[in-house]
Tab-separated table of C-alpha atoms and ligand atoms in Angstrom:
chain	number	residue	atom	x	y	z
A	1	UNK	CA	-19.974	61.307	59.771
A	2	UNK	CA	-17.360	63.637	59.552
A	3	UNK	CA	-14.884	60.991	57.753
A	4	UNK	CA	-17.594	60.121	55.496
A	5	UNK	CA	-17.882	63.617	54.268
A	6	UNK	CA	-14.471	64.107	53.866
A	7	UNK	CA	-14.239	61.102	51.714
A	8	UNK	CA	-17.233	62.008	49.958
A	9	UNK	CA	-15.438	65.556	48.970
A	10	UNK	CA	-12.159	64.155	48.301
A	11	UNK	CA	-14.065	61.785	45.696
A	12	UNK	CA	-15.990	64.506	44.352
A	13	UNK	CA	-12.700	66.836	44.037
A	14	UNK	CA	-11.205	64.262	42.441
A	15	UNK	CA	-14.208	63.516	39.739
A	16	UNK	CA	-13.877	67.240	38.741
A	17	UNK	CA	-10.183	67.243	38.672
A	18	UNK	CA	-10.581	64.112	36.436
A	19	UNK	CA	-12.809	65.511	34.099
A	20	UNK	CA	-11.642	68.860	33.998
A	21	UNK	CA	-8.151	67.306	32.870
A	22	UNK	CA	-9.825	65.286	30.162
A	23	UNK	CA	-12.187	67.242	28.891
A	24	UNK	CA	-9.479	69.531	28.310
A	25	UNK	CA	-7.941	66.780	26.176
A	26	UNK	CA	-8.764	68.179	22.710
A	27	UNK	CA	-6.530	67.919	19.131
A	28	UNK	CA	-3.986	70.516	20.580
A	29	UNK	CA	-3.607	68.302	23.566
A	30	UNK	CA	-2.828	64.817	22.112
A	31	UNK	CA	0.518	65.466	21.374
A	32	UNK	CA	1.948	63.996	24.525
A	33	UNK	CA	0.405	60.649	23.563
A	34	UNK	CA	1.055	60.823	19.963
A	35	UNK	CA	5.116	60.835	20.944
A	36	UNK	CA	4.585	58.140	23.628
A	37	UNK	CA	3.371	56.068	21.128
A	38	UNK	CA	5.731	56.573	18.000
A	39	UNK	CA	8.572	56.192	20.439
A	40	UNK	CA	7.379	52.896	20.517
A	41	UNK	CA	6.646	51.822	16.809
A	42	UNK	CA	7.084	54.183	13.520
A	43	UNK	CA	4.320	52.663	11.621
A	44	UNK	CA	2.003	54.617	10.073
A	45	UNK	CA	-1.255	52.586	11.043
A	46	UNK	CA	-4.190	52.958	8.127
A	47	UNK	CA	-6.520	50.727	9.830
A	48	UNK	CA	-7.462	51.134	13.830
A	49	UNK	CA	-8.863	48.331	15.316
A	50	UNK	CA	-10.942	47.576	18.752
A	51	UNK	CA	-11.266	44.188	20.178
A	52	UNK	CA	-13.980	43.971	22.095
A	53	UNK	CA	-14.725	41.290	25.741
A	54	UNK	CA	-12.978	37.819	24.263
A	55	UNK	CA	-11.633	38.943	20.677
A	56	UNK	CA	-8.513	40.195	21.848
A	57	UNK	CA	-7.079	36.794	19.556
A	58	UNK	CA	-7.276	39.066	16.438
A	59	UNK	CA	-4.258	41.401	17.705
A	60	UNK	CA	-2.681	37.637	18.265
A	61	UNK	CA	-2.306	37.693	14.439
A	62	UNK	CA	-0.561	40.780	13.707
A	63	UNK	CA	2.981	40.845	12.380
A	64	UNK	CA	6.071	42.747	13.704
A	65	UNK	CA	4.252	43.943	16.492
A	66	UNK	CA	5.038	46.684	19.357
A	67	UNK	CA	2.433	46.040	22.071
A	68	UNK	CA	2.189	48.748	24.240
A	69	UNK	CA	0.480	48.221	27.698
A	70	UNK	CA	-2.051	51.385	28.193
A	71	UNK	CA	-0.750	52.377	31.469
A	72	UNK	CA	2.431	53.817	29.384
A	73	UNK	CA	0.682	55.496	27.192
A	74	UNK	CA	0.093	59.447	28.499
A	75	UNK	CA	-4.141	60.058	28.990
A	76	UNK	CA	-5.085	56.437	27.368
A	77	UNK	CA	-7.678	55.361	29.759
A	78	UNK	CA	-6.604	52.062	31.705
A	79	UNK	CA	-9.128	48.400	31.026
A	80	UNK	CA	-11.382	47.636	34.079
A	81	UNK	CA	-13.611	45.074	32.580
A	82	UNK	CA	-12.897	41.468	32.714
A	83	UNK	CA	-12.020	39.724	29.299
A	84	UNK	CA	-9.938	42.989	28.404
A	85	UNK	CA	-5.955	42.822	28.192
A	86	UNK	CA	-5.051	46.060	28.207
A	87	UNK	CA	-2.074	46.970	25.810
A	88	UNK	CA	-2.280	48.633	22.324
A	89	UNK	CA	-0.946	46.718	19.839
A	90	UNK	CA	0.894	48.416	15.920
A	91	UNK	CA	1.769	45.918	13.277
A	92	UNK	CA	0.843	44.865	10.360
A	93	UNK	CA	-2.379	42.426	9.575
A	94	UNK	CA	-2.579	40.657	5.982
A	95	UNK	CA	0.286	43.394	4.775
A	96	UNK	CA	-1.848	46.257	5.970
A	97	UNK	CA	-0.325	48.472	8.598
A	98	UNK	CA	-2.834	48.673	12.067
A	99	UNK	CA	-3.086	49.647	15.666
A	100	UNK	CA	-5.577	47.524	17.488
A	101	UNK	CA	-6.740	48.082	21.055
A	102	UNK	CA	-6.369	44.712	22.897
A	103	UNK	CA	-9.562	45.817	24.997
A	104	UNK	CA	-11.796	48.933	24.969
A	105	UNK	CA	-13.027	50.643	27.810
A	106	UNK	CA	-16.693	51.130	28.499
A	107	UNK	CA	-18.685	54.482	29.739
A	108	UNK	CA	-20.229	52.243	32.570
A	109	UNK	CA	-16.457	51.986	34.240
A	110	UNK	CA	-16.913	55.628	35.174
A	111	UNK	CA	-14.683	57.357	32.678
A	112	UNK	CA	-16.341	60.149	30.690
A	113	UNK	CA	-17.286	59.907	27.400
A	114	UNK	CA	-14.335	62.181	26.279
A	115	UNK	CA	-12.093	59.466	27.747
A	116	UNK	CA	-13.499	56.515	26.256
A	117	UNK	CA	-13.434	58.031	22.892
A	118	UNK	CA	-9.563	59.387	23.243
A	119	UNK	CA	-8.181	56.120	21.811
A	120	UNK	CA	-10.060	57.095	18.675
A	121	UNK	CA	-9.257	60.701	18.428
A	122	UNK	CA	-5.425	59.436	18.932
A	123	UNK	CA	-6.234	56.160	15.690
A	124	UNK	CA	-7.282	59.685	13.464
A	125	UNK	CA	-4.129	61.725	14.706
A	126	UNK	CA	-2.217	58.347	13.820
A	127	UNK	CA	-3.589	58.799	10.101
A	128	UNK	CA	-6.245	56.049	10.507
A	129	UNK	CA	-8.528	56.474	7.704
A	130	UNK	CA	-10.913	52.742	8.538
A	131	UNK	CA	-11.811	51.656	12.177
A	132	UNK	CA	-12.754	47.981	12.850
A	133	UNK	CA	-14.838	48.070	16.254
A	134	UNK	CA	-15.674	44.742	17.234
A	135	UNK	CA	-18.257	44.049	20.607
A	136	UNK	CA	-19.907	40.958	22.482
A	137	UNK	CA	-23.280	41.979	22.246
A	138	UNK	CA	-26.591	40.492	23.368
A	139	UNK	CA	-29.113	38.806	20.502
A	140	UNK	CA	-32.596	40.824	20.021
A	141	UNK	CA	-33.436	39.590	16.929
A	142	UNK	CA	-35.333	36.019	17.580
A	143	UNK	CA	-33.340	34.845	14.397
A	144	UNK	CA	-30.171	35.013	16.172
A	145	UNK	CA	-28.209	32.674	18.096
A	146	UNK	CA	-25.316	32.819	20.417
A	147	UNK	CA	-21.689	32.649	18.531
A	148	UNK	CA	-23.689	34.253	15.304
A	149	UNK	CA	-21.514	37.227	13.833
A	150	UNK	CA	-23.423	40.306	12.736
A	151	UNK	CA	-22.253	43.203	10.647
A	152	UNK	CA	-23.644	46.291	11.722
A	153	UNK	CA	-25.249	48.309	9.448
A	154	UNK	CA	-27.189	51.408	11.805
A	155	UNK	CA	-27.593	51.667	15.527
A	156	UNK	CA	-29.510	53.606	18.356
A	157	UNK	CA	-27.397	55.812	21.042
A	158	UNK	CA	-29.686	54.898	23.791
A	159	UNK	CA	-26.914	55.652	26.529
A	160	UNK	CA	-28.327	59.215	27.222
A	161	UNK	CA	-25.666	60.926	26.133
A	162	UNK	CA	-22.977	62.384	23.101
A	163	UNK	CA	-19.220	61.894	22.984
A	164	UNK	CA	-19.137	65.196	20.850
A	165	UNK	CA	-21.428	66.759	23.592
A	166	UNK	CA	-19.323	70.319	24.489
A	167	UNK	CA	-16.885	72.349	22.738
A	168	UNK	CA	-16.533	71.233	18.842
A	169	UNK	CA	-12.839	71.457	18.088
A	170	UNK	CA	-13.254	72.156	14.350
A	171	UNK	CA	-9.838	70.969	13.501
A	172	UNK	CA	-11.181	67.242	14.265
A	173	UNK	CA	-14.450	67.668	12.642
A	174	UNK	CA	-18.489	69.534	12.451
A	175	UNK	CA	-20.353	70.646	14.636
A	176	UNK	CA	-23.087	68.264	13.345
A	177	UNK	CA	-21.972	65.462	11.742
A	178	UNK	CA	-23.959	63.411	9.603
A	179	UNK	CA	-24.940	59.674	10.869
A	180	UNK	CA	-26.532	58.528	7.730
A	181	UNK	CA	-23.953	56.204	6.207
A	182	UNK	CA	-22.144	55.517	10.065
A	183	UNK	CA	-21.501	52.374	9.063
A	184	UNK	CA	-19.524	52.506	5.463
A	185	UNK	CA	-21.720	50.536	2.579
A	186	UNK	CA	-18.876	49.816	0.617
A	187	UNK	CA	-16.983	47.900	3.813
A	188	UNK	CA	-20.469	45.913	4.635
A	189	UNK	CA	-20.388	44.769	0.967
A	190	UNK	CA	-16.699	44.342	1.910
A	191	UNK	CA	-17.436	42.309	5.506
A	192	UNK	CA	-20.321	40.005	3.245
A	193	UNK	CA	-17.770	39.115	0.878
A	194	UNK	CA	-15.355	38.342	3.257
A	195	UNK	CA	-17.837	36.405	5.174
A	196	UNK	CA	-18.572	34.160	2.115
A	197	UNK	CA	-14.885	33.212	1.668
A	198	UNK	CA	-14.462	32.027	4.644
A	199	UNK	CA	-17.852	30.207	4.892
A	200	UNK	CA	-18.851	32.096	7.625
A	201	UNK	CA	-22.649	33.136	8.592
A	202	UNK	CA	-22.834	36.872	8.702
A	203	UNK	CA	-25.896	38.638	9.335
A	204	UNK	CA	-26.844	42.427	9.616
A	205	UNK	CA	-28.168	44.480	11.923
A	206	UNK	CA	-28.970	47.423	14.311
A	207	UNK	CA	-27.001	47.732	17.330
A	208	UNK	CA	-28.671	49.799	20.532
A	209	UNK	CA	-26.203	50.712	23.160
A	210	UNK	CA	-27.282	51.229	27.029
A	211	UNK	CA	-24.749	52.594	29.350
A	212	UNK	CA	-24.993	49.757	31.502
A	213	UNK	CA	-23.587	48.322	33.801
A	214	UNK	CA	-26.710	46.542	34.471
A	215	UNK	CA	-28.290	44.083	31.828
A	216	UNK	CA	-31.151	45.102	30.293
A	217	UNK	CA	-34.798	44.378	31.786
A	218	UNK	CA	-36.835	42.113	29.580
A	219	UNK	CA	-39.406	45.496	29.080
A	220	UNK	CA	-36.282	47.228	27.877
A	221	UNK	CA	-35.398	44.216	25.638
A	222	UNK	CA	-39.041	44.304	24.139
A	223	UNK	CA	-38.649	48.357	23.970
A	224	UNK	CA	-35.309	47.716	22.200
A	225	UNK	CA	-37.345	45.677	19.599
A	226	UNK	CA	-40.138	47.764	18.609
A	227	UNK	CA	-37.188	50.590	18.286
A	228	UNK	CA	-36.059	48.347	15.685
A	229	UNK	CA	-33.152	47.204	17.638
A	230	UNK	CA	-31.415	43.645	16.221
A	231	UNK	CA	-28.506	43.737	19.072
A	232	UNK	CA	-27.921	45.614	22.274
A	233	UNK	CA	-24.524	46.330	24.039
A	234	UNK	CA	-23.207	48.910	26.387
A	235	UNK	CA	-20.048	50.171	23.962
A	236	UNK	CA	-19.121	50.753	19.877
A	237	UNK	CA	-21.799	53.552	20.109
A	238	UNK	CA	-19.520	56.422	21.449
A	239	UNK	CA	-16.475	55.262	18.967
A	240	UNK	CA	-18.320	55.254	15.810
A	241	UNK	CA	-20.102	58.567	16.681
A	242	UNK	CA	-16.914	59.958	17.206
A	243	UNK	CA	-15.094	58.423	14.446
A	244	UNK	CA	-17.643	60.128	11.978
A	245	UNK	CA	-16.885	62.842	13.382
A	246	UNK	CA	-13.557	62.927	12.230
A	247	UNK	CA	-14.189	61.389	9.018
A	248	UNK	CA	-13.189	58.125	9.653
A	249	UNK	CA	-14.834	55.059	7.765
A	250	UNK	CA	-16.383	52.113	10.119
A	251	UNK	CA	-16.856	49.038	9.779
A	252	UNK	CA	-18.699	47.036	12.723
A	253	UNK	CA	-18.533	43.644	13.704
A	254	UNK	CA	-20.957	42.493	17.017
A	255	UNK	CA	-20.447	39.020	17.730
A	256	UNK	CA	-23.706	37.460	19.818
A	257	UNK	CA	-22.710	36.158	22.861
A	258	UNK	CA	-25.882	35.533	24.693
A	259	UNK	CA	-30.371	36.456	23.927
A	260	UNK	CA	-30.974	39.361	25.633
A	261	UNK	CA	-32.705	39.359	28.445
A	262	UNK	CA	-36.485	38.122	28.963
A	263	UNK	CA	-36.062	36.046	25.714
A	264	UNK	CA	-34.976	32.811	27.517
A	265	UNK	CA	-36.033	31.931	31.050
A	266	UNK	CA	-32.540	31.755	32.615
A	267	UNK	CA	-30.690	34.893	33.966
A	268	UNK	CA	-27.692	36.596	32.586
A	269	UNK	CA	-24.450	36.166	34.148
A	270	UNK	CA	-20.749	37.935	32.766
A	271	UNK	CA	-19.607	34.244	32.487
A	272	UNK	CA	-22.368	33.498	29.780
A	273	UNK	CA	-20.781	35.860	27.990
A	274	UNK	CA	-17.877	35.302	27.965
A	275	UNK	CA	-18.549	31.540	27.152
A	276	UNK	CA	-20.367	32.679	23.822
A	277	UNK	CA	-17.791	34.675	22.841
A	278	UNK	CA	-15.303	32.036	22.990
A	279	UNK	CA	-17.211	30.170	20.740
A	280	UNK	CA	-17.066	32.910	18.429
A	281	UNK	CA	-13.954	34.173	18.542
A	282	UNK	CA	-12.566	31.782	16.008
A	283	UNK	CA	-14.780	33.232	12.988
A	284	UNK	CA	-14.571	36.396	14.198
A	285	UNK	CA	-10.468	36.431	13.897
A	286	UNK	CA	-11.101	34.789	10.550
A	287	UNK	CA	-13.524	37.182	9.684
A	288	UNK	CA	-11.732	40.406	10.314
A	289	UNK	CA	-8.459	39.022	8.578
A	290	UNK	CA	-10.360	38.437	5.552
A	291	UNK	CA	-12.095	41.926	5.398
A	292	UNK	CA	-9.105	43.756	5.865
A	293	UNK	CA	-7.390	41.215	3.474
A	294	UNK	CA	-9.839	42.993	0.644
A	295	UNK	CA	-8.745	46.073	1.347
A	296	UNK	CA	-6.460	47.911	-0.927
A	297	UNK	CA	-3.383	47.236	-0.391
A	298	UNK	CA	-2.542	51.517	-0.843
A	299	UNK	CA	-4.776	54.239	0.487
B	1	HPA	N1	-26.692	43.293	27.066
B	1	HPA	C1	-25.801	44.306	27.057
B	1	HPA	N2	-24.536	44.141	26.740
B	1	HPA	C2	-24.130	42.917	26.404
B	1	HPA	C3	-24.999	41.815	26.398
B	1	HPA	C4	-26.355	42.028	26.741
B	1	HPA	O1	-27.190	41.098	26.760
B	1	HPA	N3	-24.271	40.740	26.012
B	1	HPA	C5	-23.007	41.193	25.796
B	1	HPA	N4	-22.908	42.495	26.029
């Protein structure tokens, strides 16, 4: 009993410690990283991009590239989640200079919210002015089936809580943001166009994020629908929220990989998942190449 309390405390210590050292982390504190990382590559990256469970392929694409596992970067938080590689990657994709992370990490691992956002606040200190988030989400809409690519034009935080929640660091951004246009119009226009050059079948639609780790119930599923929900996932939420905050223009790419829960009869398994996405992933590299082919070539 003793031992167990012990261990207990020594967790909890180290929680605090944890958090305490990364919520700490604010635009003052990122210069550690921001050396670790041009020690590595000198580009000046205009376009930030993060490849969600089983698109890591797109990063396969970029040109002249540094890839830079995250466990040598100072304060990047480390990929848990199966599907996820791990490294950040700087190069160039289609002539236009980016830094894609070859898997995201997820609030559900256990890191805080501050943590799972640093990679972003780090693509804004880089100069990233457009942020490509990419997820494998779950199909809510009854028009939708898996390997179907969906540009996302609103969502719902439904993960009970903010990645801005605590001290505003003005320097990065307002207090308040606004949410209205998260999702840049001019780079869905951008993402259809793309989409019809390439012959691919894009729809559009909300994405509702749950922390997770736990699928959905099908009552949450049918709650998720009368919110007005299209797709739910358990990450992109806390990235676009904070790259808003900093000004920085998204464009959002789910990629269905299974129905949510409660629409077929058969469970949900991690494996189903990743199955859909590999059917996917294809148009989805195709996809992104194209939309960032149509971007101007100079900021
Ligand atoms: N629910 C939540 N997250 C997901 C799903 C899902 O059905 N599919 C892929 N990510």
């Amino acid at each position: 009993m003793t031992v167990f309390t012990h261990a207990h405390e020594l967790i909890r210590t180290i929680k605090e410690v944890t958090e305490e050292g990364i919520s700490m982390i604010n635009s003052e504190k990122t210069t550690e990283t921001l050396a670790a990382i041009g020690r590595r590559s000198s580009i000046n990256p205009r376009v930030g991009i993060i490849l969600g469970s089983g698109l890591g392929a797109v990063a396969d694409h970029i040109e002249n590239s540094v890839a830079i596992p995250y466990e040598e970067i100072p304060y990047w938080p480390r990929t848990t989640a199966v599907g996820h590689a791990g490294r950040l990657v700087l190069g160039t994709l289609e002539g236009v200079p980016v830094v894609a992370m070859q898997g995201r990490v997820h609030y559900y691992e256990g890191y805080s919210m501050d943590e799972v956002t640093f990679p972003v606040r780090i693509f804004g200190e880089l100069g990233v002015g457009t942020l490509v988030a990419t997820n494998a989400a779950g199909g809510i809409n009854l028009g939708y089936r898996p390997g179907d690519l969906v540009a996302v034009y609103d969502h719902i935080n439904h993960m009970g809580t903010n990645p801005l929640i605590g001290t505003n660091d003005e320097k990065w951004g307002s207090r308040f943001p606004d949410m209205t246009y998260a999702y840049d119009r001019e780079y869905i226009e951008a993402l259809e166009n793309a989409a019809r050059d390439e012959k691919i079948v894009l729809r559009k639609g909300v994405y509702i994020a749950f922390s997770g780790p736990s699928y959905e119930t099908p009552a949450e599923i049918r709650m998720a629908r009368a919110m007005g929900a299209d797709l739910v996932g358990m990450s992109t939420v806390p990235e676009v929220i904070v790259a808003n905050h900093m000004g920085i223009r998204v464009a959002a790419i789910s990629c269905v990989a299974n129905y949510a829960a409660g629409i077929k009869s058969e469970k949900l398994s991690h494996q189903e998942v990743l199955d859909g996405m590999a059917r996917a992933a294809d148009s989805m590299v195709r996809l992104t190449r194209a939309f960032i082919r149509s971007m101007p070539k100079r900021a």
